[in-house]
Amino acid sequence: MNIFIMILVAILMLGFYMISSPNQQIKEQETEYAITQSDLRSIAECANAKHNAQMKGVEYQDICIKQNEIQSEFICLNSSQRKTNCEIIRNKKPDYSYIITATKKLPKDNYNSMLDVLETYFPDAGNFGIFLDGKIMSSGISNAREVPETIIKELNLENGQLVYLTQYEMPDNNTEFTTPDDANIVCPIGTIKTYKFSRWQCIPYNTKTDCGGDMIWDSELLECVADESKKPLCAEQQTAVIVDNVWECVNPFPEKACPDNMVARLNYTTLEWECVSDPTAIETVTKCENVKKGAVYGAIGSTVRIPSSSCTDCEKMLIDPDTCVSVCIPDPNQINNPKCYPGNPRECSGNSRAFYFGFPSYSYATNIEELKGENIPLDAQHAQNRKFNCLDCGMGEIDSAKSNPPYIAVCK
């Protein structure tokens, strides 16, 4: 009988040991940790997808949005850090423009696990982390990003929420006009009806030509003529004549006799007549005397911008010697020009900052040899202001494979 009892006790002790053994506890803990990591990763991926959709201006719909109470908004502030409309009013933009996405509160026990998820799967996301005491805490990043007080109050942010914050520059308003699509349209003077891109359009039949000096374009003669409004009032015994496309006051009866291929011209410094080469006898070496302005925003389509009269201070002009049509391309030598980049160019360097040019359209970049075959980013993160801009990736890095400073800059 005693032997039977001893065998029974041994069996019970062996079963208790197997159930509470360390190996079994470790397996249960590993399974629980993996489930928690999977749940937290799904929350972060849903918030990231919602944030990217908001940046691209598209709607992202998924059941995870409702499950995790995710909200994403555009918020703009003025110089006093007060909320304002996210629109350009009288050519004035908001001082600060943000896109912010926030989830529901996470349990405190999951803070470290969520930071591990962000470090593993979203190392280049930038300001993506847990909101604590007015700051966004991101794993592996020493400096926490402060959130403006107005945004905190507007979204009622609380400690423990997963927050994704992106600051962007609002693009300039485009000056556009829409071409009519009716086949029976009546085009105004100076334009002609043409069927292009599956619709009828009124396009100029005479490209505007810029004339140098004191000359002006005559749309009837289709050539440059003297601008009478710039004709000077000359002294007695003198008359105004066009010399080298510029008005000059000369004596109509000079006493100076000049040899062939030379003409008499008054030296305004010495007030004496002197013989100079006859400009009309010199063979011109310039193939294009009159430069035609091309549409700097690309080919005419269903909607096009009105061509500007000249290049900006940040651009240089290229002229096709065969067609005499000019186009504007970025001039990297103008980065130090305050009109093209108001900040300190030396500060836009490193792994997280790089210069890019504010291209207004894809066709604009086709005139730049250095960018043949490269993708031009035209999104809310990049300005289209025809100036040089500094892209700041924050805690992220510049994608060297997709960037070509100072023309293109893309964050990873």
Short mmCIF file of C-alpha atoms in Angstrom, two decimals:
data_model
loop_
_atom_site.label_atom_id
_atom_site.label_comp_id
_atom_site.label_asym_id
_atom_site.label_seq_id
_atom_site.Cartn_x
_atom_site.Cartn_y
_atom_site.Cartn_z
CA MET A 1 0.00 0.00 0.00
CA ASN A 2 2.79 2.41 0.85
CA ILE A 3 4.48 1.63 -2.46
CA PHE A 4 1.31 2.51 -4.36
CA ILE A 5 1.02 5.85 -2.56
CA MET A 6 4.67 6.70 -3.30
CA ILE A 7 4.19 5.95 -7.02
CA LEU A 8 1.08 8.16 -7.14
CA VAL A 9 2.90 11.06 -5.44
CA ALA A 10 5.80 10.75 -7.91
CA ILE A 11 3.41 10.91 -10.88
CA LEU A 12 1.70 14.04 -9.50
CA MET A 13 5.03 15.80 -8.88
CA LEU A 14 6.23 14.96 -12.40
CA GLY A 15 3.04 16.43 -13.93
CA PHE A 16 3.33 19.61 -11.85
CA TYR A 17 6.94 20.04 -12.97
CA MET A 18 6.06 19.61 -16.64
CA ILE A 19 3.26 22.17 -16.45
CA SER A 20 5.30 24.82 -14.62
CA SER A 21 8.62 24.15 -16.31
CA PRO A 22 10.70 27.18 -17.52
CA ASN A 23 10.72 25.99 -21.14
CA GLN A 24 6.92 26.00 -21.25
CA GLN A 25 6.74 29.51 -19.71
CA ILE A 26 9.25 30.90 -22.23
CA LYS A 27 7.23 29.55 -25.15
CA GLU A 28 4.05 31.18 -23.81
CA GLN A 29 5.85 34.51 -23.31
CA GLU A 30 7.33 34.44 -26.82
CA THR A 31 3.91 33.76 -28.33
CA GLU A 32 2.33 36.62 -26.36
CA TYR A 33 5.13 39.01 -27.40
CA ALA A 34 4.77 38.09 -31.09
CA ILE A 35 1.01 38.69 -30.98
CA THR A 36 1.51 42.09 -29.33
CA GLN A 37 4.15 43.09 -31.91
CA SER A 38 1.85 42.06 -34.76
CA ASP A 39 -1.07 44.09 -33.38
CA LEU A 40 1.08 47.19 -32.84
CA ARG A 41 2.64 46.90 -36.30
CA SER A 42 -0.82 46.77 -37.90
CA ILE A 43 -1.76 50.00 -36.06
CA ALA A 44 1.42 51.74 -37.23
CA GLU A 45 0.98 50.56 -40.84
CA CYS A 46 -2.63 51.75 -40.92
CA ALA A 47 -1.66 55.18 -39.56
CA ASN A 48 1.20 55.43 -42.07
CA ALA A 49 -1.11 54.52 -45.00
CA LYS A 50 -3.71 57.07 -43.87
CA HIS A 51 -1.03 59.76 -43.55
CA ASN A 52 0.44 59.08 -47.01
CA ALA A 53 -3.03 59.14 -48.58
CA GLN A 54 -3.69 62.51 -46.95
CA MET A 55 -0.43 63.86 -48.41
CA LYS A 56 -1.39 62.68 -51.90
CA GLY A 57 -4.92 64.05 -51.62
CA VAL A 58 -6.63 60.65 -51.94
CA GLU A 59 -9.06 58.83 -49.67
CA TYR A 60 -7.85 55.77 -47.76
CA GLN A 61 -10.64 53.56 -46.47
CA ASP A 62 -10.01 50.47 -44.39
CA ILE A 63 -11.59 48.83 -41.36
CA CYS A 64 -8.41 49.57 -39.40
CA ILE A 65 -9.23 53.31 -39.51
CA LYS A 66 -12.36 52.82 -37.42
CA GLN A 67 -10.88 50.13 -35.20
CA ASN A 68 -7.95 52.34 -34.15
CA GLU A 69 -9.87 55.66 -34.25
CA ILE A 70 -7.38 57.16 -36.71
CA GLN A 71 -7.88 60.76 -37.83
CA SER A 72 -5.79 62.76 -40.32
CA GLU A 73 -6.10 66.48 -41.07
CA PHE A 74 -4.48 69.48 -42.75
CA ILE A 75 -3.82 72.21 -40.18
CA CYS A 76 -2.38 75.65 -40.99
CA LEU A 77 -1.10 78.27 -38.53
CA ASN A 78 -0.22 81.94 -38.87
CA SER A 79 2.89 83.63 -37.50
CA SER A 80 1.23 83.80 -34.05
CA GLN A 81 0.75 80.01 -34.02
CA ARG A 82 -3.02 80.41 -34.34
CA LYS A 83 -5.14 78.26 -36.64
CA THR A 84 -5.91 79.75 -40.06
CA ASN A 85 -7.40 78.57 -43.34
CA CYS A 86 -5.20 76.30 -45.48
CA GLU A 87 -5.51 78.45 -48.58
CA ILE A 88 -3.71 81.29 -50.35
CA ILE A 89 -5.52 84.61 -49.80
CA ARG A 90 -4.31 87.63 -51.80
CA ASN A 91 -1.12 85.78 -52.71
CA LYS A 92 -0.31 85.22 -49.01
CA LYS A 93 0.26 81.68 -47.78
CA PRO A 94 -0.14 80.43 -44.22
CA ASP A 95 3.10 80.71 -42.26
CA TYR A 96 2.97 77.03 -41.22
CA SER A 97 1.29 74.10 -42.97
CA TYR A 98 1.02 70.65 -41.37
CA ILE A 99 -0.43 67.22 -42.06
CA ILE A 100 -1.04 65.33 -38.81
CA THR A 101 -2.37 61.81 -38.23
CA ALA A 102 -3.23 60.40 -34.80
CA THR A 103 -4.52 57.05 -33.47
CA LYS A 104 -6.30 56.11 -30.27
CA LYS A 105 -4.35 55.90 -27.00
CA LEU A 106 -2.05 52.94 -26.51
CA PRO A 107 -1.72 51.13 -23.16
CA LYS A 108 1.36 52.20 -21.22
CA ASP A 109 2.61 48.60 -21.23
CA ASN A 110 2.86 48.79 -25.06
CA TYR A 111 4.95 51.98 -25.29
CA ASN A 112 8.31 50.21 -25.53
CA SER A 113 6.94 47.57 -27.91
CA MET A 114 5.54 50.27 -30.23
CA LEU A 115 8.88 52.11 -30.21
CA ASP A 116 10.55 48.84 -31.23
CA VAL A 117 8.06 48.48 -34.09
CA LEU A 118 8.75 52.03 -35.32
CA GLU A 119 12.50 51.53 -35.17
CA THR A 120 12.30 48.22 -37.05
CA TYR A 121 9.70 48.95 -39.73
CA PHE A 122 9.61 52.78 -40.01
CA PRO A 123 13.21 53.96 -39.45
CA ASP A 124 12.92 56.78 -42.03
CA ALA A 125 9.41 57.98 -41.20
CA GLY A 126 10.68 61.08 -39.37
CA ASN A 127 8.21 62.58 -36.88
CA PHE A 128 6.31 59.33 -36.27
CA GLY A 129 6.07 58.28 -32.64
CA ILE A 130 4.17 58.24 -29.35
CA PHE A 131 2.76 61.56 -28.09
CA LEU A 132 3.99 62.32 -24.56
CA ASP A 133 3.75 65.69 -22.78
CA GLY A 134 3.55 67.77 -25.95
CA LYS A 135 6.30 65.91 -27.84
CA ILE A 136 6.55 63.06 -30.33
CA MET A 137 8.87 60.37 -28.99
CA SER A 138 10.47 58.23 -31.72
CA SER A 139 12.71 55.24 -31.06
CA GLY A 140 16.40 55.69 -31.87
CA ILE A 141 16.07 59.49 -32.22
CA SER A 142 17.62 61.66 -29.52
CA ASN A 143 15.62 64.84 -30.14
CA ALA A 144 11.87 64.62 -29.62
CA ARG A 145 9.72 66.78 -31.93
CA GLU A 146 7.54 69.36 -30.17
CA VAL A 147 3.96 69.69 -31.38
CA PRO A 148 2.48 73.24 -31.56
CA GLU A 149 0.02 73.91 -28.77
CA THR A 150 -2.70 74.89 -31.23
CA ILE A 151 -2.54 71.48 -32.93
CA ILE A 152 -2.68 69.71 -29.56
CA LYS A 153 -5.86 71.57 -28.63
CA GLU A 154 -7.40 71.23 -32.10
CA LEU A 155 -7.05 67.41 -32.16
CA ASN A 156 -7.35 66.95 -28.39
CA LEU A 157 -4.11 64.96 -28.36
CA GLU A 158 -3.48 62.86 -25.27
CA ASN A 159 -0.47 60.99 -23.95
CA GLY A 160 -0.14 57.56 -25.52
CA GLN A 161 -1.51 58.34 -28.98
CA LEU A 162 0.55 57.31 -32.01
CA VAL A 163 1.12 60.56 -33.97
CA TYR A 164 2.59 61.22 -37.45
CA LEU A 165 3.40 64.91 -38.14
CA THR A 166 4.64 66.35 -41.46
CA GLN A 167 5.30 69.99 -42.26
CA TYR A 168 5.03 71.06 -45.91
CA GLU A 169 5.07 74.20 -48.05
CA MET A 170 1.81 75.05 -49.78
CA PRO A 171 2.38 75.37 -53.57
CA ASP A 172 1.66 78.62 -55.38
CA ASN A 173 -1.64 79.13 -57.15
CA ASN A 174 -1.42 78.42 -60.86
CA THR A 175 -2.57 81.01 -63.36
CA GLU A 176 -4.53 78.97 -65.85
CA PHE A 177 -7.06 79.44 -68.60
CA THR A 178 -9.25 76.76 -70.09
CA THR A 179 -9.51 76.44 -73.84
CA PRO A 180 -12.97 75.98 -75.35
CA ASP A 181 -13.93 72.57 -76.67
CA ASP A 182 -16.80 73.58 -78.94
CA ALA A 183 -16.19 72.98 -82.65
CA ASN A 184 -18.11 76.18 -83.52
CA ILE A 185 -15.94 78.49 -81.43
CA VAL A 186 -15.03 81.96 -82.70
CA CYS A 187 -11.42 82.77 -81.95
CA PRO A 188 -10.35 86.33 -81.06
CA ILE A 189 -8.00 88.41 -83.17
CA GLY A 190 -4.44 87.13 -83.07
CA THR A 191 -5.44 83.49 -82.58
CA ILE A 192 -6.43 80.65 -84.87
CA LYS A 193 -8.72 77.65 -84.35
CA THR A 194 -6.72 74.40 -84.16
CA TYR A 195 -7.76 70.85 -83.31
CA LYS A 196 -5.29 69.48 -80.76
CA PHE A 197 -5.47 66.91 -78.00
CA SER A 198 -8.99 65.80 -78.98
CA ARG A 199 -10.51 69.29 -78.79
CA TRP A 200 -10.73 72.59 -80.64
CA GLN A 201 -8.52 75.35 -79.27
CA CYS A 202 -7.74 78.99 -79.95
CA ILE A 203 -3.94 79.32 -80.06
CA PRO A 204 -1.80 82.31 -81.05
CA TYR A 205 -0.72 82.19 -84.69
CA ASN A 206 2.02 84.73 -84.08
CA THR A 207 4.32 84.08 -81.15
CA LYS A 208 5.11 87.27 -79.30
CA THR A 209 8.63 88.51 -80.00
CA ASP A 210 10.76 90.55 -77.60
CA CYS A 211 12.61 93.40 -79.29
CA GLY A 212 15.77 94.86 -77.80
CA GLY A 213 16.68 98.49 -77.16
CA ASP A 214 14.01 101.05 -78.09
CA MET A 215 12.21 98.73 -80.50
CA ILE A 216 8.70 97.29 -80.23
CA TRP A 217 6.95 94.39 -82.01
CA ASP A 218 4.52 95.34 -84.77
CA SER A 219 1.86 92.61 -85.03
CA GLU A 220 0.83 93.78 -88.50
CA LEU A 221 4.29 94.08 -90.06
CA LEU A 222 5.49 91.08 -88.01
CA GLU A 223 8.79 92.77 -87.26
CA CYS A 224 10.44 95.07 -84.73
CA VAL A 225 9.96 98.80 -85.33
CA ALA A 226 11.05 101.93 -83.48
CA ASP A 227 9.01 102.68 -80.36
CA GLU A 228 7.83 106.27 -80.87
CA SER A 229 6.90 106.55 -77.18
CA LYS A 230 10.64 106.35 -76.32
CA LYS A 231 11.70 108.95 -78.87
CA PRO A 232 13.80 111.60 -77.07
CA LEU A 233 13.36 115.38 -77.24
CA CYS A 234 16.56 116.56 -78.93
CA ALA A 235 18.29 119.93 -78.83
CA GLU A 236 18.05 122.50 -81.63
CA GLN A 237 19.69 121.52 -84.93
CA GLN A 238 19.51 117.85 -83.90
CA THR A 239 17.12 115.06 -84.74
CA ALA A 240 16.29 111.70 -83.18
CA VAL A 241 17.33 108.64 -85.16
CA ILE A 242 17.57 104.90 -84.39
CA VAL A 243 21.19 103.72 -84.13
CA ASP A 244 21.78 100.09 -83.11
CA ASN A 245 18.11 99.82 -82.10
CA VAL A 246 18.45 102.78 -79.73
CA TRP A 247 17.26 106.39 -80.16
CA GLU A 248 20.08 108.94 -80.46
CA CYS A 249 20.08 112.70 -80.98
CA VAL A 250 22.42 113.54 -83.86
CA ASN A 251 23.16 116.53 -86.05
CA PRO A 252 21.52 115.89 -89.41
CA PHE A 253 24.30 117.77 -91.24
CA PRO A 254 27.64 116.68 -89.76
CA GLU A 255 30.74 118.27 -91.27
CA LYS A 256 32.75 115.15 -90.63
CA ALA A 257 33.59 113.21 -93.83
CA CYS A 258 34.17 109.51 -93.26
CA PRO A 259 35.62 106.82 -95.55
CA ASP A 260 33.62 103.92 -96.91
CA ASN A 261 31.98 101.51 -94.47
CA MET A 262 32.17 104.16 -91.74
CA VAL A 263 29.67 106.72 -90.49
CA ALA A 264 29.92 109.90 -88.46
CA ARG A 265 28.69 109.71 -84.87
CA LEU A 266 28.66 112.34 -82.15
CA ASN A 267 30.87 111.53 -79.17
CA TYR A 268 28.81 112.74 -76.21
CA THR A 269 31.88 112.88 -73.99
CA THR A 270 33.91 115.25 -76.19
CA LEU A 271 30.91 116.61 -78.14
CA GLU A 272 32.84 116.02 -81.34
CA TRP A 273 31.99 114.00 -84.44
CA GLU A 274 34.05 110.89 -85.05
CA CYS A 275 34.08 108.12 -87.63
CA VAL A 276 32.96 104.67 -86.51
CA SER A 277 32.22 101.45 -88.34
CA ASP A 278 28.92 101.41 -90.15
CA PRO A 279 26.73 98.94 -88.17
CA THR A 280 24.62 98.28 -91.24
CA ALA A 281 27.72 97.08 -93.12
CA ILE A 282 28.77 94.58 -90.47
CA GLU A 283 27.56 91.06 -91.13
CA THR A 284 25.54 89.84 -88.25
CA VAL A 285 26.77 86.67 -86.57
CA THR A 286 23.59 86.11 -84.61
CA LYS A 287 21.21 83.76 -86.31
CA CYS A 288 18.23 84.80 -84.18
CA GLU A 289 17.74 88.56 -84.09
CA ASN A 290 14.28 88.23 -82.58
CA VAL A 291 13.83 85.68 -79.85
CA LYS A 292 10.46 83.96 -79.66
CA LYS A 293 9.12 83.11 -76.25
CA GLY A 294 8.16 79.49 -75.77
CA ALA A 295 5.60 78.38 -73.21
CA VAL A 296 7.76 77.76 -70.17
CA TYR A 297 5.10 75.55 -68.62
CA GLY A 298 5.06 72.99 -71.41
CA ALA A 299 3.10 72.24 -74.57
CA ILE A 300 -0.39 73.63 -75.11
CA GLY A 301 -3.00 71.22 -73.80
CA SER A 302 -6.50 71.34 -72.48
CA THR A 303 -5.33 73.81 -69.83
CA VAL A 304 -2.05 75.72 -70.01
CA ARG A 305 -0.48 78.57 -68.17
CA ILE A 306 -0.15 81.93 -69.82
CA PRO A 307 3.49 82.17 -71.03
CA SER A 308 5.56 84.60 -68.99
CA SER A 309 7.37 87.49 -70.62
CA SER A 310 10.81 86.47 -69.38
CA CYS A 311 12.78 84.07 -67.22
CA THR A 312 12.95 84.58 -63.46
CA ASP A 313 16.08 85.67 -61.60
CA CYS A 314 16.66 81.99 -60.79
CA GLU A 315 16.68 80.81 -64.41
CA LYS A 316 18.71 81.18 -67.58
CA MET A 317 17.46 81.23 -71.14
CA LEU A 318 18.22 78.63 -73.79
CA ILE A 319 17.60 79.55 -77.44
CA ASP A 320 17.11 77.02 -80.21
CA PRO A 321 19.29 78.37 -83.07
CA ASP A 322 17.03 76.74 -85.66
CA THR A 323 13.60 77.80 -84.43
CA CYS A 324 14.69 80.86 -82.39
CA VAL A 325 12.34 79.69 -79.63
CA SER A 326 13.57 80.25 -76.09
CA VAL A 327 12.95 78.25 -72.94
CA CYS A 328 13.84 78.87 -69.30
CA ILE A 329 15.84 76.37 -67.24
CA PRO A 330 17.14 76.56 -63.63
CA ASP A 331 20.46 78.32 -63.11
CA PRO A 332 22.35 76.63 -60.21
CA ASN A 333 24.67 79.64 -60.02
CA GLN A 334 21.77 81.67 -58.59
CA ILE A 335 21.40 79.66 -55.37
CA ASN A 336 23.30 82.42 -53.54
CA ASN A 337 20.84 85.00 -54.90
CA PRO A 338 18.44 85.97 -52.06
CA LYS A 339 15.63 86.24 -54.62
CA CYS A 340 16.12 82.56 -55.48
CA TYR A 341 16.89 81.20 -52.01
CA PRO A 342 16.46 83.56 -49.04
CA GLY A 343 18.31 81.40 -46.51
CA ASN A 344 21.94 80.45 -46.04
CA PRO A 345 22.84 77.90 -48.75
CA ARG A 346 25.51 76.33 -46.54
CA GLU A 347 22.84 75.23 -44.06
CA CYS A 348 21.08 73.10 -46.69
CA SER A 349 23.53 70.21 -46.57
CA GLY A 350 24.11 66.91 -44.85
CA ASN A 351 22.26 63.60 -44.97
CA SER A 352 18.79 65.04 -44.29
CA ARG A 353 18.79 68.26 -46.40
CA ALA A 354 19.26 69.00 -50.09
CA PHE A 355 18.33 71.63 -52.68
CA TYR A 356 15.65 71.16 -55.30
CA PHE A 357 14.13 73.46 -57.95
CA GLY A 358 10.41 74.25 -57.88
CA PHE A 359 9.45 72.78 -61.26
CA PRO A 360 6.01 74.02 -62.43
CA SER A 361 5.34 70.98 -64.66
CA TYR A 362 6.88 67.77 -65.99
CA SER A 363 7.44 69.28 -69.46
CA TYR A 364 9.53 72.10 -67.98
CA ALA A 365 12.27 69.64 -67.00
CA THR A 366 12.50 68.12 -70.50
CA ASN A 367 14.79 71.00 -71.51
CA ILE A 368 17.45 70.04 -68.90
CA GLU A 369 20.05 67.58 -70.13
CA GLU A 370 21.08 66.55 -66.60
CA LEU A 371 17.55 65.29 -65.84
CA LYS A 372 16.92 63.13 -68.92
CA GLY A 373 14.93 60.06 -67.83
CA GLU A 374 14.61 61.12 -64.19
CA ASN A 375 11.34 61.39 -62.26
CA ILE A 376 10.32 64.93 -61.27
CA PRO A 377 8.37 65.04 -57.96
CA LEU A 378 5.30 67.30 -58.19
CA ASP A 379 3.46 66.87 -54.88
CA ALA A 380 2.46 68.77 -51.77
CA GLN A 381 5.92 68.27 -50.27
CA HIS A 382 7.63 70.07 -53.16
CA ALA A 383 6.99 73.71 -54.11
CA GLN A 384 6.36 74.68 -57.75
CA ASN A 385 7.64 78.25 -57.34
CA ARG A 386 10.40 78.29 -60.02
CA LYS A 387 12.95 78.98 -57.27
CA PHE A 388 15.52 76.91 -55.39
CA ASN A 389 14.19 75.32 -52.20
CA CYS A 390 15.69 73.31 -49.36
CA LEU A 391 14.03 69.97 -48.64
CA ASP A 392 14.38 69.06 -44.97
CA CYS A 393 13.71 65.39 -44.25
CA GLY A 394 13.83 66.03 -40.51
CA MET A 395 15.01 62.90 -38.77
CA GLY A 396 14.98 61.01 -42.09
CA GLU A 397 17.51 61.02 -44.93
CA ILE A 398 17.73 62.20 -48.52
CA ASP A 399 17.20 59.39 -51.03
CA SER A 400 20.41 59.67 -53.07
CA ALA A 401 19.11 57.26 -55.71
CA LYS A 402 16.10 59.45 -56.55
CA SER A 403 17.71 62.86 -55.93
CA ASN A 404 19.84 65.08 -58.16
CA PRO A 405 20.56 68.35 -56.27
CA PRO A 406 20.06 71.18 -56.88
CA TYR A 407 17.33 70.06 -59.29
CA ILE A 408 15.66 67.12 -57.49
CA ALA A 409 15.52 66.17 -53.80
CA VAL A 410 13.44 63.28 -52.41
CA CYS A 411 13.27 61.92 -48.87
CA LYS A 412 13.54 58.19 -48.23
#
